[in-house]
């Protein structure tokens, strides 16, 4: 028994307690917000329970990943990558009962497992961060060679194109942003950056004509969202009104005067925070999420090797981009592309993936050779 408690003590000694506290605060806040939505009738009790179960599973995954060296997790890419990539590929080949499009959703990127649903792209993000960080660490001294840069670009293009093919533009952009942040951190030369900008300029018209008509309408509606009569603008118009209805301190979590907009429990969760807790509640969320992002960057800076640094930068990119775009959708700055707010929004797979990403950052902190002396 004494050895057990010593092991527990050693575990907590090596744990990033600040990051753990920030994550726990975010999840606790999320459950309060979701309970408020349950009270208002915006979600069902089953959804609330499933979010709690997902939180417990995610927390367990984070604890386990913290105990395992990030170097080992990166080296066994041949174990987790086939699983996560295989789940994504399954959405293209399995019949309709197992692959489905949720009501009012824009993409076919979900697997149905009995009464449960799974979004494989969320899990693929974790594998991509690990595999791409491992790839970068192996070729970091050859980043000036065109062949190595081409292979890195192909590594990043595969998940982006697969998820784009699913119709999930939001997740595809998350992968792309993770790729950009990690490859820049590795020291990509400016000649390749300029070349990449040129390629993107050429590809932009192709992408525009490849995206579905409804998404084009959402983008065009942003030109004058307040006066737009397009159906694609309605969700953001209502969401913006709900966000501002709480004014400074909100109507209260259990007010009888709460309004609803589609996806208020995930994509538009900030609108509900605005109407219940007001501007003060929104500022709290912004500060909380930015604190998590900054803390992950600090872990990256203190990493003993490039691999740990790249992993943390990937985790930062994932959280930062999703948070900024989620807020931007509610503020009508970007079109609705189906991106949830990490930890805060409803979504079991998203919550588990967020915990796993934090598990990677905590593993880097825990196994940092400079800090623990080995």
Tab-separated table of C-alpha atoms in Angstrom:
chain	number	residue	atom	x	y	z
A	1	UNK	CA	0.000	0.000	0.000
A	2	UNK	CA	2.864	2.347	0.821
A	3	UNK	CA	4.394	1.782	-2.614
A	4	UNK	CA	1.027	2.555	-4.229
A	5	UNK	CA	0.702	5.929	-2.536
A	6	UNK	CA	4.300	6.744	-3.352
A	7	UNK	CA	3.558	6.013	-7.002
A	8	UNK	CA	0.471	8.242	-6.864
A	9	UNK	CA	2.494	10.999	-5.223
A	10	UNK	CA	5.209	10.699	-7.869
A	11	UNK	CA	2.570	10.867	-10.603
A	12	UNK	CA	1.050	14.092	-9.288
A	13	UNK	CA	4.515	15.532	-8.726
A	14	UNK	CA	5.257	15.193	-12.438
A	15	UNK	CA	1.811	16.403	-13.509
A	16	UNK	CA	1.231	19.855	-14.995
A	17	UNK	CA	-1.164	20.942	-12.264
A	18	UNK	CA	-1.954	24.318	-13.820
A	19	UNK	CA	-2.978	22.769	-17.137
A	20	UNK	CA	-4.985	20.113	-15.300
A	21	UNK	CA	-6.789	22.799	-13.291
A	22	UNK	CA	-7.569	24.801	-16.440
A	23	UNK	CA	-8.972	21.731	-18.198
A	24	UNK	CA	-11.022	20.719	-15.153
A	25	UNK	CA	-12.414	24.251	-14.938
A	26	UNK	CA	-13.369	24.181	-18.615
A	27	UNK	CA	-15.159	20.834	-18.321
A	28	UNK	CA	-16.903	21.849	-15.112
A	29	UNK	CA	-18.066	25.074	-16.733
A	30	UNK	CA	-19.264	23.107	-19.768
A	31	UNK	CA	-21.414	20.817	-17.634
A	32	UNK	CA	-22.974	23.824	-15.913
A	33	UNK	CA	-23.815	25.371	-19.288
A	34	UNK	CA	-25.216	22.106	-20.620
A	35	UNK	CA	-27.308	21.645	-17.470
A	36	UNK	CA	-28.712	25.098	-18.101
A	37	UNK	CA	-29.615	23.982	-21.628
A	38	UNK	CA	-31.168	20.823	-20.212
A	39	UNK	CA	-33.287	22.977	-17.873
A	40	UNK	CA	-34.363	25.097	-20.825
A	41	UNK	CA	-35.255	22.031	-22.880
A	42	UNK	CA	-32.562	22.572	-25.511
A	43	UNK	CA	-30.979	19.137	-24.914
A	44	UNK	CA	-32.247	15.861	-23.478
A	45	UNK	CA	-31.219	14.201	-20.233
A	46	UNK	CA	-29.659	11.416	-22.316
A	47	UNK	CA	-27.420	13.916	-24.086
A	48	UNK	CA	-26.342	15.372	-20.766
A	49	UNK	CA	-25.557	11.919	-19.380
A	50	UNK	CA	-23.622	10.975	-22.521
A	51	UNK	CA	-21.522	14.108	-22.168
A	52	UNK	CA	-20.702	13.150	-18.585
A	53	UNK	CA	-19.722	9.642	-19.703
A	54	UNK	CA	-17.578	11.068	-22.493
A	55	UNK	CA	-15.921	13.354	-19.956
A	56	UNK	CA	-15.109	10.400	-17.711
A	57	UNK	CA	-13.699	8.425	-20.663
A	58	UNK	CA	-11.691	11.435	-21.825
A	59	UNK	CA	-10.284	12.064	-18.364
A	60	UNK	CA	-9.246	8.414	-18.121
A	61	UNK	CA	-7.565	8.619	-21.531
A	62	UNK	CA	-5.713	11.760	-20.475
A	63	UNK	CA	-4.439	10.108	-17.272
A	64	UNK	CA	-3.245	7.056	-19.211
A	65	UNK	CA	-1.535	9.164	-21.881
A	66	UNK	CA	0.175	11.233	-19.199
A	67	UNK	CA	1.729	8.035	-17.853
A	68	UNK	CA	3.113	7.082	-21.274
A	69	UNK	CA	6.075	8.851	-22.850
A	70	UNK	CA	5.146	10.967	-25.837
A	71	UNK	CA	8.213	9.549	-27.582
A	72	UNK	CA	6.738	6.059	-27.303
A	73	UNK	CA	3.311	7.258	-28.483
A	74	UNK	CA	4.920	8.833	-31.536
A	75	UNK	CA	7.000	5.752	-32.333
A	76	UNK	CA	3.987	3.424	-32.316
A	77	UNK	CA	2.280	5.412	-35.078
A	78	UNK	CA	1.784	2.120	-36.903
A	79	UNK	CA	-0.676	1.125	-34.147
A	80	UNK	CA	-2.926	4.151	-33.690
A	81	UNK	CA	-2.763	5.626	-37.217
A	82	UNK	CA	-4.260	2.588	-39.008
A	83	UNK	CA	-7.086	2.540	-36.449
A	84	UNK	CA	-8.020	6.216	-36.699
A	85	UNK	CA	-7.428	6.417	-40.444
A	86	UNK	CA	-9.347	3.187	-40.939
A	87	UNK	CA	-12.338	4.615	-39.083
A	88	UNK	CA	-12.308	7.650	-41.376
A	89	UNK	CA	-12.076	5.447	-44.475
A	90	UNK	CA	-14.961	3.363	-43.129
A	91	UNK	CA	-17.277	6.349	-43.624
A	92	UNK	CA	-16.713	5.983	-47.379
A	93	UNK	CA	-17.431	2.247	-47.671
A	94	UNK	CA	-19.853	1.158	-44.949
A	95	UNK	CA	-23.596	1.053	-45.735
A	96	UNK	CA	-26.031	3.681	-44.512
A	97	UNK	CA	-27.060	2.144	-41.170
A	98	UNK	CA	-23.457	2.414	-39.997
A	99	UNK	CA	-22.614	5.731	-41.670
A	100	UNK	CA	-25.039	8.571	-41.363
A	101	UNK	CA	-25.639	12.283	-41.634
A	102	UNK	CA	-27.087	13.789	-38.430
A	103	UNK	CA	-30.210	15.915	-38.779
A	104	UNK	CA	-29.433	19.255	-40.416
A	105	UNK	CA	-25.757	18.302	-40.672
A	106	UNK	CA	-23.741	19.103	-43.764
A	107	UNK	CA	-21.372	16.147	-43.878
A	108	UNK	CA	-21.358	12.359	-43.856
A	109	UNK	CA	-18.568	11.914	-41.318
A	110	UNK	CA	-20.210	9.908	-38.564
A	111	UNK	CA	-20.274	6.241	-37.648
A	112	UNK	CA	-23.162	4.745	-35.720
A	113	UNK	CA	-22.253	2.152	-33.089
A	114	UNK	CA	-25.583	0.950	-31.739
A	115	UNK	CA	-26.974	3.848	-29.728
A	116	UNK	CA	-23.663	5.688	-29.877
A	117	UNK	CA	-22.173	7.865	-32.590
A	118	UNK	CA	-18.534	8.487	-33.411
A	119	UNK	CA	-16.823	11.180	-35.471
A	120	UNK	CA	-13.537	9.545	-36.578
A	121	UNK	CA	-11.961	12.798	-37.758
A	122	UNK	CA	-11.697	13.949	-34.126
A	123	UNK	CA	-9.568	10.927	-33.234
A	124	UNK	CA	-7.525	11.261	-36.426
A	125	UNK	CA	-6.433	14.719	-35.247
A	126	UNK	CA	-4.547	13.115	-32.352
A	127	UNK	CA	-2.831	10.567	-34.585
A	128	UNK	CA	-1.973	13.259	-37.116
A	129	UNK	CA	-0.335	15.457	-34.484
A	130	UNK	CA	1.768	12.524	-33.279
A	131	UNK	CA	2.738	11.204	-36.718
A	132	UNK	CA	3.456	14.598	-38.243
A	133	UNK	CA	5.529	15.647	-35.221
A	134	UNK	CA	7.477	12.398	-35.522
A	135	UNK	CA	7.963	12.976	-39.253
A	136	UNK	CA	9.201	16.540	-38.659
A	137	UNK	CA	11.612	15.432	-35.940
A	138	UNK	CA	13.142	12.867	-38.307
A	139	UNK	CA	13.772	15.290	-41.183
A	140	UNK	CA	14.316	18.567	-39.304
A	141	UNK	CA	17.924	18.769	-40.568
A	142	UNK	CA	16.765	18.253	-44.159
A	143	UNK	CA	14.010	20.843	-44.294
A	144	UNK	CA	15.905	22.653	-47.057
A	145	UNK	CA	15.530	19.714	-49.462
A	146	UNK	CA	12.565	19.931	-51.854
A	147	UNK	CA	11.854	16.191	-51.676
A	148	UNK	CA	11.490	16.241	-47.883
A	149	UNK	CA	9.204	19.279	-48.024
A	150	UNK	CA	7.100	17.555	-50.689
A	151	UNK	CA	6.758	14.445	-48.523
A	152	UNK	CA	5.756	16.579	-45.537
A	153	UNK	CA	3.142	18.333	-47.658
A	154	UNK	CA	1.785	14.987	-48.813
A	155	UNK	CA	1.625	13.890	-45.171
A	156	UNK	CA	-0.494	16.941	-44.381
A	157	UNK	CA	-2.596	16.747	-47.538
A	158	UNK	CA	-3.905	13.204	-46.982
A	159	UNK	CA	-6.078	13.916	-43.906
A	160	UNK	CA	-7.125	17.334	-45.244
A	161	UNK	CA	-8.379	15.879	-48.519
A	162	UNK	CA	-10.033	12.872	-46.880
A	163	UNK	CA	-11.996	15.015	-44.444
A	164	UNK	CA	-12.828	17.513	-47.191
A	165	UNK	CA	-14.172	14.606	-49.251
A	166	UNK	CA	-16.445	13.705	-46.338
A	167	UNK	CA	-17.940	17.168	-46.673
A	168	UNK	CA	-16.578	18.363	-43.322
A	169	UNK	CA	-14.978	21.648	-44.366
A	170	UNK	CA	-14.471	22.772	-40.765
A	171	UNK	CA	-12.423	19.755	-39.684
A	172	UNK	CA	-10.426	19.868	-42.931
A	173	UNK	CA	-9.414	23.441	-42.103
A	174	UNK	CA	-8.422	22.371	-38.586
A	175	UNK	CA	-6.053	19.785	-40.037
A	176	UNK	CA	-4.644	22.375	-42.435
A	177	UNK	CA	-4.007	24.876	-39.630
A	178	UNK	CA	-2.311	22.208	-37.504
A	179	UNK	CA	-0.106	21.361	-40.487
A	180	UNK	CA	0.847	25.012	-41.055
A	181	UNK	CA	1.721	25.729	-37.420
A	182	UNK	CA	3.815	22.582	-37.018
A	183	UNK	CA	5.761	22.923	-40.266
A	184	UNK	CA	6.502	26.605	-39.600
A	185	UNK	CA	7.734	25.695	-36.121
A	186	UNK	CA	10.086	23.152	-37.690
A	187	UNK	CA	11.759	25.967	-39.621
A	188	UNK	CA	10.300	25.882	-43.121
A	189	UNK	CA	12.315	28.167	-45.393
A	190	UNK	CA	10.682	31.267	-46.833
A	191	UNK	CA	11.127	30.165	-50.428
A	192	UNK	CA	8.778	27.268	-49.718
A	193	UNK	CA	6.359	29.590	-47.945
A	194	UNK	CA	6.216	31.856	-51.002
A	195	UNK	CA	5.784	28.816	-53.235
A	196	UNK	CA	3.000	27.541	-50.983
A	197	UNK	CA	1.169	30.857	-51.180
A	198	UNK	CA	1.356	30.621	-54.960
A	199	UNK	CA	-0.059	27.102	-54.931
A	200	UNK	CA	-2.900	28.200	-52.645
A	201	UNK	CA	-3.675	31.111	-54.957
A	202	UNK	CA	-3.959	28.722	-57.888
A	203	UNK	CA	-5.978	26.206	-55.876
A	204	UNK	CA	-8.425	28.774	-54.427
A	205	UNK	CA	-10.757	28.846	-57.498
A	206	UNK	CA	-10.724	25.041	-57.609
A	207	UNK	CA	-11.708	24.858	-53.950
A	208	UNK	CA	-14.423	27.469	-54.459
A	209	UNK	CA	-16.073	25.484	-57.227
A	210	UNK	CA	-15.653	22.268	-55.220
A	211	UNK	CA	-17.509	23.369	-52.105
A	212	UNK	CA	-21.271	22.749	-51.937
A	213	UNK	CA	-23.682	25.552	-52.893
A	214	UNK	CA	-25.015	26.017	-49.353
A	215	UNK	CA	-21.521	26.839	-48.087
A	216	UNK	CA	-21.008	29.366	-50.878
A	217	UNK	CA	-24.273	31.014	-49.796
A	218	UNK	CA	-23.079	31.158	-46.188
A	219	UNK	CA	-19.870	32.860	-47.287
A	220	UNK	CA	-21.708	35.360	-49.501
A	221	UNK	CA	-24.205	36.101	-46.718
A	222	UNK	CA	-21.396	37.425	-44.505
A	223	UNK	CA	-21.025	40.468	-46.764
A	224	UNK	CA	-24.107	41.988	-45.103
A	225	UNK	CA	-25.303	39.481	-42.539
A	226	UNK	CA	-27.775	41.805	-40.823
A	227	UNK	CA	-29.701	42.572	-44.007
A	228	UNK	CA	-29.259	39.231	-45.713
A	229	UNK	CA	-32.432	37.412	-46.683
A	230	UNK	CA	-30.646	34.163	-47.501
A	231	UNK	CA	-31.813	31.140	-45.522
A	232	UNK	CA	-28.155	30.296	-44.873
A	233	UNK	CA	-27.792	33.527	-42.851
A	234	UNK	CA	-30.701	32.859	-40.491
A	235	UNK	CA	-28.811	30.770	-37.939
A	236	UNK	CA	-26.104	33.391	-37.485
A	237	UNK	CA	-28.603	36.247	-37.370
A	238	UNK	CA	-30.559	34.581	-34.559
A	239	UNK	CA	-27.387	33.438	-32.809
A	240	UNK	CA	-26.022	36.973	-32.762
A	241	UNK	CA	-29.260	38.293	-31.285
A	242	UNK	CA	-29.255	35.613	-28.579
A	243	UNK	CA	-25.602	36.324	-27.776
A	244	UNK	CA	-26.290	40.028	-27.179
A	245	UNK	CA	-29.571	39.525	-25.320
A	246	UNK	CA	-27.763	38.821	-22.060
A	247	UNK	CA	-26.066	42.220	-22.073
A	248	UNK	CA	-23.401	42.539	-19.336
A	249	UNK	CA	-24.217	39.854	-16.751
A	250	UNK	CA	-26.834	37.746	-18.518
A	251	UNK	CA	-30.346	36.589	-17.747
A	252	UNK	CA	-29.204	33.781	-15.463
A	253	UNK	CA	-28.526	30.106	-16.082
A	254	UNK	CA	-32.061	29.063	-15.195
A	255	UNK	CA	-34.038	31.981	-16.534
A	256	UNK	CA	-37.433	31.333	-18.102
A	257	UNK	CA	-36.624	33.801	-20.867
A	258	UNK	CA	-33.967	31.847	-22.778
A	259	UNK	CA	-34.058	31.611	-26.568
A	260	UNK	CA	-32.972	28.816	-28.863
A	261	UNK	CA	-31.090	28.574	-32.136
A	262	UNK	CA	-30.068	25.439	-33.999
A	263	UNK	CA	-26.834	23.885	-32.628
A	264	UNK	CA	-26.910	26.091	-29.527
A	265	UNK	CA	-25.442	23.161	-27.575
A	266	UNK	CA	-22.350	22.765	-29.788
A	267	UNK	CA	-21.516	25.158	-32.650
A	268	UNK	CA	-23.405	28.065	-31.042
A	269	UNK	CA	-22.748	27.341	-27.378
A	270	UNK	CA	-21.239	30.826	-26.994
A	271	UNK	CA	-24.641	32.316	-27.824
A	272	UNK	CA	-26.147	30.485	-24.855
A	273	UNK	CA	-23.281	31.621	-22.631
A	274	UNK	CA	-23.950	35.177	-23.762
A	275	UNK	CA	-27.655	35.091	-22.954
A	276	UNK	CA	-27.237	33.358	-19.589
A	277	UNK	CA	-24.006	34.892	-18.259
A	278	UNK	CA	-23.701	37.938	-20.487
A	279	UNK	CA	-20.556	39.668	-21.664
A	280	UNK	CA	-18.843	38.724	-18.388
A	281	UNK	CA	-19.413	35.026	-19.044
A	282	UNK	CA	-18.083	35.311	-22.600
A	283	UNK	CA	-14.944	37.085	-21.377
A	284	UNK	CA	-14.438	34.315	-18.825
A	285	UNK	CA	-14.564	31.690	-21.600
A	286	UNK	CA	-12.142	33.652	-23.774
A	287	UNK	CA	-9.663	34.047	-20.920
A	288	UNK	CA	-9.999	30.384	-19.945
A	289	UNK	CA	-9.406	29.061	-23.460
A	290	UNK	CA	-6.545	31.474	-24.111
A	291	UNK	CA	-4.950	30.404	-20.814
A	292	UNK	CA	-5.063	26.768	-21.941
A	293	UNK	CA	-3.516	27.677	-25.303
A	294	UNK	CA	-0.757	29.782	-23.736
A	295	UNK	CA	0.038	27.071	-21.178
A	296	UNK	CA	0.421	24.483	-23.940
A	297	UNK	CA	2.795	26.837	-25.771
A	298	UNK	CA	4.835	27.246	-22.595
A	299	UNK	CA	5.145	23.468	-22.361
A	300	UNK	CA	6.286	23.464	-25.993
A	301	UNK	CA	8.914	26.098	-25.244
A	302	UNK	CA	10.255	24.110	-22.293
A	303	UNK	CA	10.345	20.825	-24.182
A	304	UNK	CA	13.651	19.009	-24.097
A	305	UNK	CA	13.478	17.895	-27.721
A	306	UNK	CA	11.900	19.002	-31.017
A	307	UNK	CA	9.408	16.126	-30.963
A	308	UNK	CA	7.786	17.349	-27.745
A	309	UNK	CA	7.782	20.914	-29.047
A	310	UNK	CA	6.078	19.938	-32.307
A	311	UNK	CA	3.453	17.881	-30.488
A	312	UNK	CA	2.526	20.779	-28.210
A	313	UNK	CA	2.416	23.201	-31.129
A	314	UNK	CA	0.018	20.826	-32.875
A	315	UNK	CA	-2.188	20.658	-29.777
A	316	UNK	CA	-2.108	24.453	-29.509
A	317	UNK	CA	-3.048	24.839	-33.180
A	318	UNK	CA	-5.973	22.431	-32.789
A	319	UNK	CA	-7.395	24.237	-29.749
A	320	UNK	CA	-6.684	27.787	-30.898
A	321	UNK	CA	-8.135	27.396	-34.398
A	322	UNK	CA	-11.270	25.616	-33.211
A	323	UNK	CA	-11.870	28.213	-30.517
A	324	UNK	CA	-11.314	31.219	-32.793
A	325	UNK	CA	-13.501	29.850	-35.594
A	326	UNK	CA	-16.251	28.824	-33.167
A	327	UNK	CA	-16.349	32.334	-31.733
A	328	UNK	CA	-16.137	33.792	-35.236
A	329	UNK	CA	-19.209	31.831	-36.345
A	330	UNK	CA	-21.308	33.273	-33.521
A	331	UNK	CA	-19.974	36.794	-34.141
A	332	UNK	CA	-20.754	36.417	-37.867
A	333	UNK	CA	-17.121	36.883	-38.836
A	334	UNK	CA	-16.799	33.489	-40.540
A	335	UNK	CA	-19.399	31.190	-42.102
A	336	UNK	CA	-20.901	28.300	-40.166
A	337	UNK	CA	-18.624	25.339	-40.895
A	338	UNK	CA	-19.434	23.054	-37.978
A	339	UNK	CA	-16.555	23.570	-35.547
A	340	UNK	CA	-17.167	23.023	-31.842
A	341	UNK	CA	-15.489	24.839	-28.976
A	342	UNK	CA	-12.999	22.503	-27.229
A	343	UNK	CA	-14.217	21.243	-23.839
A	344	UNK	CA	-17.182	23.648	-23.796
A	345	UNK	CA	-19.425	22.409	-26.627
A	346	UNK	CA	-21.565	19.298	-26.507
A	347	UNK	CA	-20.041	16.360	-28.365
A	348	UNK	CA	-18.677	13.124	-26.951
A	349	UNK	CA	-15.995	12.426	-29.562
A	350	UNK	CA	-14.867	16.038	-29.512
A	351	UNK	CA	-14.569	16.007	-25.717
A	352	UNK	CA	-12.581	12.755	-25.690
A	353	UNK	CA	-10.274	14.126	-28.414
A	354	UNK	CA	-9.746	17.331	-26.412
A	355	UNK	CA	-8.729	15.312	-23.359
A	356	UNK	CA	-6.410	13.149	-25.473
A	357	UNK	CA	-4.764	16.269	-26.892
A	358	UNK	CA	-4.198	17.558	-23.371
A	359	UNK	CA	-2.839	14.138	-22.480
A	360	UNK	CA	-0.183	14.600	-25.165
A	361	UNK	CA	0.785	18.012	-23.788
A	362	UNK	CA	0.914	16.642	-20.244
A	363	UNK	CA	3.056	13.724	-21.401
A	364	UNK	CA	5.539	16.201	-22.861
A	365	UNK	CA	5.549	18.076	-19.559
A	366	UNK	CA	5.863	14.904	-17.492
A	367	UNK	CA	8.645	13.337	-19.547
A	368	UNK	CA	10.588	16.530	-20.157
A	369	UNK	CA	14.193	15.458	-19.595
A	370	UNK	CA	15.368	18.945	-18.615
A	371	UNK	CA	12.754	19.155	-15.884
A	372	UNK	CA	12.885	15.656	-14.410
A	373	UNK	CA	16.603	15.189	-14.880
A	374	UNK	CA	16.986	12.229	-17.195
